[in-house]
PDB file of C-alpha atoms in Angstrom:
ATOM      1  CA  MET A 212       9.910  94.207  23.569  1.00 51.00           C
ATOM      2  CA  GLU A 213       9.915  96.613  26.536  1.00 61.00           C
ATOM      3  CA  ASN A 214      11.931  94.087  28.547  1.00 84.00           C
ATOM      4  CA  PHE A 215      14.674  93.733  25.938  1.00 93.00           C
ATOM      5  CA  THR A 216      18.095  93.672  27.664  1.00 95.00           C
ATOM      6  CA  PRO A 217      20.700  92.992  24.974  1.00 97.00           C
ATOM      7  CA  PHE A 218      23.695  94.436  26.816  1.00 97.00           C
ATOM      8  CA  THR A 219      23.291  92.774  30.199  1.00 97.00           C
ATOM      9  CA  SER A 220      22.280  89.509  28.523  1.00 98.00           C
ATOM     10  CA  LEU A 221      25.317  89.600  26.241  1.00 98.00           C
ATOM     11  CA  SER A 222      27.585  90.464  29.197  1.00 98.00           C
ATOM     12  CA  GLY A 223      26.096  87.643  31.266  1.00 98.00           C
ATOM     13  CA  GLY A 224      26.557  85.249  28.347  1.00 98.00           C
ATOM     14  CA  ILE A 225      30.216  86.248  27.960  1.00 98.00           C
ATOM     15  CA  ILE A 226      30.761  85.550  31.677  1.00 98.00           C
ATOM     16  CA  LEU A 227      29.179  82.090  31.175  1.00 98.00           C
ATOM     17  CA  GLY A 228      31.596  81.505  28.305  1.00 98.00           C
ATOM     18  CA  ILE A 229      34.566  82.561  30.456  1.00 98.00           C
ATOM     19  CA  SER A 230      33.362  80.247  33.241  1.00 98.00           C
ATOM     20  CA  ALA A 231      33.074  77.310  30.812  1.00 98.00           C
ATOM     21  CA  THR A 232      36.563  78.120  29.473  1.00 98.00           C
ATOM     22  CA  LEU A 233      38.048  78.165  32.959  1.00 98.00           C
ATOM     23  CA  LEU A 234      36.428  74.836  33.815  1.00 98.00           C
ATOM     24  CA  LEU A 235      37.696  73.280  30.582  1.00 98.00           C
ATOM     25  CA  MET A 236      41.216  74.268  31.680  1.00 97.00           C
ATOM     26  CA  SER A 237      40.755  71.560  34.320  1.00 97.00           C
ATOM     27  CA  GLY A 238      39.379  69.220  31.662  1.00 97.00           C
ATOM     28  CA  ARG A 239      35.702  69.520  32.605  1.00 97.00           C
ATOM     29  CA  ILE A 240      32.612  70.534  30.678  1.00 96.00           C
ATOM     30  CA  ALA A 241      30.321  73.120  32.310  1.00 95.00           C
ATOM     31  CA  GLY A 242      27.100  71.196  31.818  1.00 96.00           C
ATOM     32  CA  ILE A 243      25.025  71.875  34.892  1.00 97.00           C
ATOM     33  CA  SER A 244      22.637  68.919  34.567  1.00 97.00           C
ATOM     34  CA  GLY A 245      25.574  66.540  34.250  1.00 97.00           C
ATOM     35  CA  ILE A 246      27.519  68.105  37.120  1.00 97.00           C
ATOM     36  CA  LEU A 247      24.462  67.692  39.366  1.00 98.00           C
ATOM     37  CA  GLY A 248      23.629  64.280  37.891  1.00 97.00           C
ATOM     38  CA  GLY A 249      27.033  62.913  38.904  1.00 97.00           C
ATOM     39  CA  LEU A 250      26.104  63.511  42.560  1.00 98.00           C
ATOM     40  CA  ILE A 251      22.815  61.635  42.385  1.00 97.00           C
ATOM     41  CA  PRO A 252      22.901  57.879  43.093  1.00 93.00           C
ATOM     42  CA  PRO A 253      24.457  55.928  41.532  1.00 92.00           C
ATOM     43  CA  ALA A 254      26.964  58.774  41.876  1.00 92.00           C
ATOM     44  CA  SER A 255      30.255  59.120  40.049  1.00 92.00           C
ATOM     45  CA  ASP A 256      33.593  58.922  41.866  1.00 92.00           C
ATOM     46  CA  ASP A 257      34.595  62.550  41.343  1.00 93.00           C
ATOM     47  CA  LYS A 258      32.200  64.291  43.686  1.00 95.00           C
ATOM     48  CA  SER A 259      34.365  67.033  45.204  1.00 96.00           C
ATOM     49  CA  TRP A 260      34.741  69.321  42.158  1.00 97.00           C
ATOM     50  CA  ARG A 261      31.025  68.897  41.408  1.00 98.00           C
ATOM     51  CA  VAL A 262      30.021  69.987  44.909  1.00 98.00           C
ATOM     52  CA  LEU A 263      32.434  72.938  44.781  1.00 98.00           C
ATOM     53  CA  PHE A 264      31.119  74.063  41.397  1.00 98.00           C
ATOM     54  CA  LEU A 265      27.495  73.920  42.602  1.00 98.00           C
ATOM     55  CA  ILE A 266      28.353  75.805  45.804  1.00 98.00           C
ATOM     56  CA  GLY A 267      29.967  78.410  43.573  1.00 98.00           C
ATOM     57  CA  LEU A 268      26.867  78.519  41.378  1.00 98.00           C
ATOM     58  CA  VAL A 269      24.643  79.443  44.339  1.00 98.00           C
ATOM     59  CA  THR A 270      27.297  81.808  45.727  1.00 98.00           C
ATOM     60  CA  GLY A 271      27.618  83.663  42.408  1.00 98.00           C
ATOM     61  CA  ALA A 272      23.885  84.293  42.273  1.00 98.00           C
ATOM     62  CA  ALA A 273      23.909  85.344  45.937  1.00 98.00           C
ATOM     63  CA  LEU A 274      26.733  87.824  45.269  1.00 98.00           C
ATOM     64  CA  PHE A 275      24.915  89.473  42.360  1.00 98.00           C
ATOM     65  CA  PRO A 276      22.520  91.652  44.425  1.00 97.00           C
ATOM     66  CA  LEU A 277      25.271  92.313  47.005  1.00 97.00           C
ATOM     67  CA  VAL A 278      27.395  94.070  44.390  1.00 97.00           C
ATOM     68  CA  GLY A 279      24.520  96.182  43.142  1.00 94.00           C
ATOM     69  CA  GLY A 280      22.790  93.804  40.742  1.00 95.00           C
ATOM     70  CA  ASP A 281      19.027  94.100  40.379  1.00 94.00           C
ATOM     71  CA  THR A 282      17.029  90.942  41.104  1.00 95.00           C
ATOM     72  CA  ASP A 283      13.640  92.670  41.011  1.00 93.00           C
ATOM     73  CA  TYR A 284      13.192  91.481  37.432  1.00 91.00           C
ATOM     74  CA  ILE A 285      12.818  87.876  38.608  1.00 96.00           C
ATOM     75  CA  ASP A 286       9.255  86.637  38.170  1.00 97.00           C
ATOM     76  CA  VAL A 287       8.878  82.950  39.025  1.00 98.00           C
ATOM     77  CA  ASN A 288       5.250  82.648  37.891  1.00 97.00           C
ATOM     78  CA  PRO A 289       5.110  84.017  34.340  1.00 95.00           C
ATOM     79  CA  TYR A 290       1.778  82.426  33.418  1.00 96.00           C
ATOM     80  CA  ASN A 291       0.138  83.774  36.606  1.00 95.00           C
ATOM     81  CA  PHE A 292      -1.000  80.324  37.674  1.00 96.00           C
ATOM     82  CA  GLU A 293      -3.011  80.075  40.871  1.00 96.00           C
ATOM     83  CA  GLU A 294      -0.632  79.133  43.711  1.00 96.00           C
ATOM     84  CA  SER A 295      -1.674  75.495  44.209  1.00 96.00           C
ATOM     85  CA  ILE A 296      -1.725  74.846  40.461  1.00 97.00           C
ATOM     86  CA  HIS A 297       1.667  76.523  40.092  1.00 98.00           C
ATOM     87  CA  TYR A 298       3.186  74.212  42.721  1.00 98.00           C
ATOM     88  CA  GLY A 299       1.876  71.196  40.803  1.00 98.00           C
ATOM     89  CA  ILE A 300       3.228  72.579  37.518  1.00 98.00           C
ATOM     90  CA  LEU A 301       6.648  73.141  39.130  1.00 98.00           C
ATOM     91  CA  VAL A 302       6.769  69.515  40.315  1.00 98.00           C
ATOM     92  CA  LEU A 303       5.900  68.263  36.826  1.00 98.00           C
ATOM     93  CA  ALA A 304       8.321  70.711  35.189  1.00 98.00           C
ATOM     94  CA  GLY A 305      11.146  69.712  37.541  1.00 98.00           C
ATOM     95  CA  LEU A 306      10.609  66.000  36.887  1.00 98.00           C
ATOM     96  CA  LEU A 307      10.619  66.571  33.111  1.00 98.00           C
ATOM     97  CA  VAL A 308      13.729  68.788  33.239  1.00 98.00           C
ATOM     98  CA  GLY A 309      15.598  66.313  35.449  1.00 98.00           C
ATOM     99  CA  ALA A 310      14.672  63.198  33.486  1.00 98.00           C
ATOM    100  CA  GLY A 311      14.934  64.909  30.090  1.00 98.00           C
ATOM    101  CA  THR A 312      18.401  66.352  30.647  1.00 98.00           C
ATOM    102  CA  ASN A 313      19.646  63.024  32.009  1.00 97.00           C
ATOM    103  CA  ILE A 314      18.260  61.054  29.048  1.00 97.00           C
ATOM    104  CA  GLY A 315      19.330  63.714  26.533  1.00 97.00           C
ATOM    105  CA  ALA A 316      22.787  64.021  28.134  1.00 95.00           C
ATOM    106  CA  GLY A 317      22.703  67.749  28.658  1.00 96.00           C
ATOM    107  CA  CYS A 318      20.882  71.021  29.074  1.00 95.00           C
ATOM    108  CA  THR A 319      21.106  74.645  27.973  1.00 96.00           C
ATOM    109  CA  SER A 320      24.654  74.958  29.297  1.00 96.00           C
ATOM    110  CA  GLY A 321      26.159  71.590  28.356  1.00 95.00           C
ATOM    111  CA  HIS A 322      24.657  71.414  24.892  1.00 96.00           C
ATOM    112  CA  GLY A 323      23.859  75.088  24.249  1.00 95.00           C
ATOM    113  CA  ILE A 324      27.097  76.765  25.287  1.00 95.00           C
ATOM    114  CA  CYS A 325      29.762  74.058  25.635  1.00 95.00           C
ATOM    115  CA  GLY A 326      28.580  71.544  23.009  1.00 96.00           C
ATOM    116  CA  LEU A 327      27.879  74.159  20.358  1.00 96.00           C
ATOM    117  CA  GLY A 328      31.172  75.800  21.350  1.00 95.00           C
ATOM    118  CA  ARG A 329      33.041  72.725  20.189  1.00 94.00           C
ATOM    119  CA  LEU A 330      30.766  72.423  17.137  1.00 95.00           C
ATOM    120  CA  SER A 331      29.206  69.119  18.228  1.00 96.00           C
ATOM    121  CA  ALA A 332      26.468  67.867  15.907  1.00 96.00           C
ATOM    122  CA  ARG A 333      24.829  66.014  18.812  1.00 97.00           C
ATOM    123  CA  SER A 334      24.594  69.231  20.800  1.00 97.00           C
ATOM    124  CA  LEU A 335      23.160  71.102  17.809  1.00 97.00           C
ATOM    125  CA  VAL A 336      20.430  68.477  17.414  1.00 97.00           C
ATOM    126  CA  ALA A 337      19.764  68.474  21.168  1.00 98.00           C
ATOM    127  CA  THR A 338      19.563  72.281  21.285  1.00 98.00           C
ATOM    128  CA  LEU A 339      17.153  72.387  18.340  1.00 98.00           C
ATOM    129  CA  SER A 340      15.049  69.663  20.016  1.00 98.00           C
ATOM    130  CA  PHE A 341      14.632  71.421  23.349  1.00 98.00           C
ATOM    131  CA  MET A 342      14.157  74.843  21.755  1.00 98.00           C
ATOM    132  CA  ALA A 343      11.474  73.477  19.423  1.00 98.00           C
ATOM    133  CA  SER A 344       9.521  71.599  22.089  1.00 98.00           C
ATOM    134  CA  ALA A 345       9.758  74.561  24.490  1.00 98.00           C
ATOM    135  CA  ILE A 346       8.505  77.036  21.878  1.00 98.00           C
ATOM    136  CA  ILE A 347       5.569  74.728  21.038  1.00 98.00           C
ATOM    137  CA  VAL A 348       4.626  74.273  24.711  1.00 98.00           C
ATOM    138  CA  VAL A 349       4.723  78.034  25.383  1.00 98.00           C
ATOM    139  CA  PHE A 350       2.549  78.587  22.302  1.00 97.00           C
ATOM    140  CA  VAL A 351       0.006  75.999  23.497  1.00 97.00           C
ATOM    141  CA  ILE A 352      -0.107  77.410  27.051  1.00 96.00           C
ATOM    142  CA  ARG A 353      -0.594  80.918  25.648  1.00 94.00           C
ATOM    143  CA  GLN A 354      -3.552  79.654  23.601  1.00 94.00           C
ATOM    144  CA  ILE A 355      -5.104  77.959  26.646  1.00 92.00           C
ATOM    145  CA  THR A 356      -4.555  80.809  29.119  1.00 87.00           C
ATOM    146  CA  GLY A 357      -5.370  83.448  26.539  1.00 77.00           C
ATOM    147  CA  GLY A 358      -2.339  85.489  27.559  1.00 60.00           C
TER     148      GLY A 358
ATOM    149  CA  MET B1244      44.119  73.739  41.655  1.00 89.00           C
ATOM    150  CA  THR B1245      41.213  71.922  40.019  1.00 92.00           C
ATOM    151  CA  LYS B1246      39.163  72.587  43.168  1.00 95.00           C
ATOM    152  CA  VAL B1247      39.896  76.305  43.022  1.00 97.00           C
ATOM    153  CA  ILE B1248      38.931  76.282  39.353  1.00 98.00           C
ATOM    154  CA  ALA B1249      35.671  74.468  40.123  1.00 98.00           C
ATOM    155  CA  ILE B1250      34.508  76.983  42.709  1.00 98.00           C
ATOM    156  CA  VAL B1251      35.660  80.094  40.822  1.00 98.00           C
ATOM    157  CA  SER B1252      34.069  78.785  37.653  1.00 98.00           C
ATOM    158  CA  GLY B1253      30.849  78.083  39.570  1.00 98.00           C
ATOM    159  CA  ILE B1254      30.776  81.590  41.053  1.00 98.00           C
ATOM    160  CA  LEU B1255      31.280  83.138  37.612  1.00 98.00           C
ATOM    161  CA  PHE B1256      28.541  80.942  36.167  1.00 98.00           C
ATOM    162  CA  GLY B1257      26.046  81.852  38.902  1.00 98.00           C
ATOM    163  CA  TYR B1258      26.849  85.556  38.600  1.00 98.00           C
ATOM    164  CA  GLY B1259      26.659  85.398  34.812  1.00 98.00           C
ATOM    165  CA  LEU B1260      23.248  83.738  34.943  1.00 98.00           C
ATOM    166  CA  ALA B1261      21.922  86.396  37.330  1.00 98.00           C
ATOM    167  CA  LEU B1262      23.258  89.216  35.147  1.00 98.00           C
ATOM    168  CA  SER B1263      22.001  87.644  31.930  1.00 98.00           C
ATOM    169  CA  GLY B1264      18.318  87.479  32.935  1.00 97.00           C
ATOM    170  CA  MET B1265      18.160  83.676  32.893  1.00 97.00           C
ATOM    171  CA  LEU B1266      17.115  83.544  36.558  1.00 98.00           C
ATOM    172  CA  SER B1267      13.676  84.930  35.737  1.00 98.00           C
ATOM    173  CA  PRO B1268      11.255  82.320  34.393  1.00 98.00           C
ATOM    174  CA  ALA B1269       9.200  85.214  32.965  1.00 97.00           C
ATOM    175  CA  LYS B1270      12.165  86.296  30.868  1.00 97.00           C
ATOM    176  CA  VAL B1271      12.742  82.736  29.656  1.00 98.00           C
ATOM    177  CA  ILE B1272       9.091  82.391  28.656  1.00 97.00           C
ATOM    178  CA  GLY B1273       9.253  85.811  26.963  1.00 97.00           C
ATOM    179  CA  PHE B1274      12.129  84.483  24.863  1.00 97.00           C
ATOM    180  CA  LEU B1275      10.268  81.286  23.937  1.00 98.00           C
ATOM    181  CA  ASP B1276       7.046  83.180  23.148  1.00 97.00           C
ATOM    182  CA  LEU B1277       7.807  83.818  19.485  1.00 96.00           C
ATOM    183  CA  THR B1278       4.243  84.639  18.490  1.00 93.00           C
ATOM    184  CA  GLY B1279       3.562  86.799  21.568  1.00 92.00           C
ATOM    185  CA  ASP B1280       5.448  89.728  23.084  1.00 91.00           C
ATOM    186  CA  TRP B1281       8.798  88.257  22.065  1.00 95.00           C
ATOM    187  CA  ASP B1282      11.875  89.233  24.089  1.00 97.00           C
ATOM    188  CA  PRO B1283      14.994  88.142  22.147  1.00 97.00           C
ATOM    189  CA  SER B1284      17.393  88.958  25.028  1.00 97.00           C
ATOM    190  CA  LEU B1285      18.290  85.368  25.827  1.00 96.00           C
ATOM    191  CA  ALA B1286      19.595  84.808  22.320  1.00 97.00           C
ATOM    192  CA  PHE B1287      22.279  87.292  23.382  1.00 98.00           C
ATOM    193  CA  VAL B1288      23.133  85.081  26.376  1.00 98.00           C
ATOM    194  CA  MET B1289      23.834  82.104  24.165  1.00 97.00           C
ATOM    195  CA  GLY B1290      25.532  84.360  21.625  1.00 97.00           C
ATOM    196  CA  GLY B1291      27.784  85.877  24.284  1.00 98.00           C
ATOM    197  CA  GLY B1292      28.702  82.452  25.613  1.00 98.00           C
ATOM    198  CA  LEU B1293      29.430  81.088  22.168  1.00 98.00           C
ATOM    199  CA  ILE B1294      31.616  84.051  21.157  1.00 97.00           C
ATOM    200  CA  VAL B1295      33.953  82.916  23.940  1.00 98.00           C
ATOM    201  CA  THR B1296      33.643  79.124  23.783  1.00 98.00           C
ATOM    202  CA  VAL B1297      33.867  78.720  20.000  1.00 97.00           C
ATOM    203  CA  ILE B1298      37.347  80.273  20.185  1.00 98.00           C
ATOM    204  CA  SER B1299      38.554  79.085  23.614  1.00 98.00           C
ATOM    205  CA  PHE B1300      37.366  75.474  23.265  1.00 97.00           C
ATOM    206  CA  ARG B1301      39.061  75.178  19.906  1.00 96.00           C
ATOM    207  CA  LEU B1302      42.354  76.396  21.351  1.00 97.00           C
ATOM    208  CA  LEU B1303      42.177  74.410  24.610  1.00 97.00           C
ATOM    209  CA  LEU B1304      41.114  71.116  23.027  1.00 96.00           C
ATOM    210  CA  ARG B1305      44.161  71.221  20.768  1.00 96.00           C
ATOM    211  CA  LEU B1306      46.335  70.670  23.806  1.00 96.00           C
ATOM    212  CA  PRO B1307      47.350  67.080  24.596  1.00 96.00           C
ATOM    213  CA  HIS B1308      45.879  67.466  28.093  1.00 96.00           C
ATOM    214  CA  PRO B1309      44.203  70.236  30.142  1.00 97.00           C
ATOM    215  CA  LEU B1310      46.361  73.012  31.604  1.00 96.00           C
ATOM    216  CA  PHE B1311      45.297  71.838  35.068  1.00 95.00           C
ATOM    217  CA  GLY B1312      44.442  68.151  34.969  1.00 91.00           C
ATOM    218  CA  ASP B1313      45.286  64.802  33.450  1.00 91.00           C
ATOM    219  CA  LYS B1314      42.785  64.463  30.636  1.00 94.00           C
ATOM    220  CA  PHE B1315      39.821  66.132  29.021  1.00 96.00           C
ATOM    221  CA  GLN B1316      36.492  64.666  30.139  1.00 94.00           C
ATOM    222  CA  VAL B1317      34.695  65.687  26.988  1.00 93.00           C
ATOM    223  CA  PRO B1318      31.912  63.703  25.278  1.00 92.00           C
ATOM    224  CA  ASN B1319      33.264  61.734  22.349  1.00 89.00           C
ATOM    225  CA  ARG B1320      30.079  60.360  20.836  1.00 91.00           C
ATOM    226  CA  THR B1321      29.035  61.626  17.427  1.00 92.00           C
ATOM    227  CA  ASP B1322      25.988  59.470  16.656  1.00 93.00           C
ATOM    228  CA  LEU B1323      22.508  60.963  16.759  1.00 92.00           C
ATOM    229  CA  ASP B1324      20.181  58.639  18.649  1.00 93.00           C
ATOM    230  CA  LYS B1325      16.568  58.691  19.767  1.00 96.00           C
ATOM    231  CA  ARG B1326      17.486  59.183  23.410  1.00 96.00           C
ATOM    232  CA  LEU B1327      19.314  62.407  22.628  1.00 97.00           C
ATOM    233  CA  ILE B1328      16.352  63.835  20.730  1.00 98.00           C
ATOM    234  CA  ALA B1329      13.544  62.482  22.950  1.00 98.00           C
ATOM    235  CA  GLY B1330      15.353  63.410  26.159  1.00 98.00           C
ATOM    236  CA  SER B1331      16.114  66.924  24.927  1.00 98.00           C
ATOM    237  CA  ALA B1332      12.525  67.418  23.724  1.00 98.00           C
ATOM    238  CA  THR B1333      11.293  66.256  27.153  1.00 98.00           C
ATOM    239  CA  PHE B1334      13.619  68.748  28.818  1.00 98.00           C
ATOM    240  CA  GLY B1335      12.183  71.483  26.568  1.00 98.00           C
ATOM    241  CA  ILE B1336       8.638  70.709  27.715  1.00 98.00           C
ATOM    242  CA  GLY B1337       9.655  71.055  31.369  1.00 98.00           C
ATOM    243  CA  TRP B1338      11.671  74.205  30.597  1.00 98.00           C
ATOM    244  CA  ALA B1339       8.633  75.818  29.002  1.00 98.00           C
ATOM    245  CA  LEU B1340       6.305  74.789  31.850  1.00 98.00           C
ATOM    246  CA  GLY B1341       8.454  76.146  34.674  1.00 98.00           C
ATOM    247  CA  GLY B1342      10.721  78.643  32.923  1.00 98.00           C
ATOM    248  CA  LEU B1343      13.694  77.063  34.678  1.00 98.00           C
ATOM    249  CA  CYS B1344      16.589  75.004  33.353  1.00 98.00           C
ATOM    250  CA  PRO B1345      19.132  73.312  35.646  1.00 98.00           C
ATOM    251  CA  GLY B1346      21.650  76.180  36.036  1.00 98.00           C
ATOM    252  CA  PRO B1347      19.119  78.862  36.999  1.00 98.00           C
ATOM    253  CA  ALA B1348      17.198  76.384  39.185  1.00 98.00           C
ATOM    254  CA  ILE B1349      20.320  75.748  41.279  1.00 98.00           C
ATOM    255  CA  SER B1350      21.615  79.359  41.304  1.00 98.00           C
ATOM    256  CA  SER B1351      18.214  80.719  42.342  1.00 98.00           C
ATOM    257  CA  LEU B1352      18.315  78.633  45.509  1.00 98.00           C
ATOM    258  CA  ALA B1353      20.356  81.618  46.737  1.00 98.00           C
ATOM    259  CA  TYR B1354      17.189  83.729  46.910  1.00 98.00           C
ATOM    260  CA  ALA B1355      15.336  81.244  49.186  1.00 96.00           C
ATOM    261  CA  ASP B1356      12.084  81.178  47.195  1.00 97.00           C
ATOM    262  CA  PRO B1357      10.102  78.047  48.221  1.00 97.00           C
ATOM    263  CA  ARG B1358       8.912  77.584  44.621  1.00 98.00           C
ATOM    264  CA  ILE B1359      12.518  77.162  43.496  1.00 98.00           C
ATOM    265  CA  PHE B1360      13.085  74.521  46.179  1.00 98.00           C
ATOM    266  CA  ILE B1361      10.029  72.605  44.929  1.00 98.00           C
ATOM    267  CA  PHE B1362      11.345  72.710  41.374  1.00 98.00           C
ATOM    268  CA  PHE B1363      14.877  71.777  42.430  1.00 98.00           C
ATOM    269  CA  ALA B1364      13.717  68.790  44.503  1.00 98.00           C
ATOM    270  CA  SER B1365      11.554  67.575  41.601  1.00 98.00           C
ATOM    271  CA  MET B1366      14.458  67.989  39.178  1.00 98.00           C
ATOM    272  CA  VAL B1367      16.715  65.894  41.429  1.00 98.00           C
ATOM    273  CA  ALA B1368      13.939  63.275  41.614  1.00 98.00           C
ATOM    274  CA  GLY B1369      13.652  63.333  37.807  1.00 98.00           C
ATOM    275  CA  ILE B1370      17.378  62.709  37.376  1.00 98.00           C
ATOM    276  CA  TRP B1371      17.283  59.931  39.970  1.00 97.00           C
ATOM    277  CA  LEU B1372      14.287  58.282  38.262  1.00 97.00           C
ATOM    278  CA  ALA B1373      15.970  58.396  34.858  1.00 97.00           C
ATOM    279  CA  LYS B1374      19.229  57.021  36.266  1.00 96.00           C
ATOM    280  CA  THR B1375      17.401  54.277  38.151  1.00 95.00           C
ATOM    281  CA  LEU B1376      14.882  53.183  35.542  1.00 95.00           C
ATOM    282  CA  LEU B1377      16.885  53.544  32.342  1.00 91.00           C
ATOM    283  CA  PRO B1378      20.154  51.845  31.497  1.00 83.00           C
ATOM    284  CA  GLN B1379      22.914  54.445  31.672  1.00 72.00           C
ATOM    285  CA  ARG B1380      25.649  54.725  29.120  1.00 66.00           C
ATOM    286  CA  ALA B1381      29.085  55.438  30.472  1.00 51.00           C
ATOM    287  CA  GLN B1382      29.715  58.131  27.898  1.00 45.00           C
ATOM    288  CA  SER B1383      26.464  59.944  28.417  1.00 44.00           C
ATOM    289  CA  ALA B1384      27.176  60.025  32.127  1.00 42.00           C
ATOM    290  CA  VAL B1385      30.354  61.953  31.395  1.00 43.00           C
ATOM    291  CA  ALA B1386      28.776  64.011  28.650  1.00 43.00           C
ATOM    292  CA  ASN B1387      27.244  66.868  30.489  1.00 42.00           C
TER     293      ASN B1387
END
């Protein structure tokens, strides 16, 4: 538990909640997979707010280190895969995340923060589903890699 | 006004993700690794978000229409179907393999790591494949 960061994680989470609240003031749900999905063919008609939100998303992360935030904690290869294997895993992971969130109508933000926020039973079931499968997969990989 | 809201909300979301720890796949895997060296931090991310949304969503959704906009584009389905569960479980597998979910994958493009671009491009391809190969439901398209 040496990496435990309850205060920054809670603060970050509160900012996510404020962001989702602000977006709902314009009638929209802050579900990132759905916001992106609406731009992918066949795209929805309301592209401009989606593009602006996603530009903001990248900008917000870019601003973080500029105002003194520490990004050294970011480790993109937690299982220490060999480089070529890691690239293959990332392709597979990306395909599964893209297809899965589209089929399941949401991701960590749409179901986890917005859906649970409005006490949606569908979002509770979805959140339990992706948490459970993710925990099982991490357990299996840990057994295989011995780490 | 809705455009200003979209970009400000996006900036807050990206900054919040970076602050929370969600941008590090290692931290995500540490959270999912219940039987290993478990790092519960990310439960605080969801907790922090929910403290706000449980209250604010309840208040806002009581209004006849959004403060800035014509109508709420909020999912209205309540049934639990196989697609919801199977799709979410599939997402979880990919999340555990890469340590990235859609928000962090997009935000992290800011740091110009080629591995993030590979993941992002594959995620876009995954969405496109699902939209192309599977019949889409109008409501689920709005959902998230």
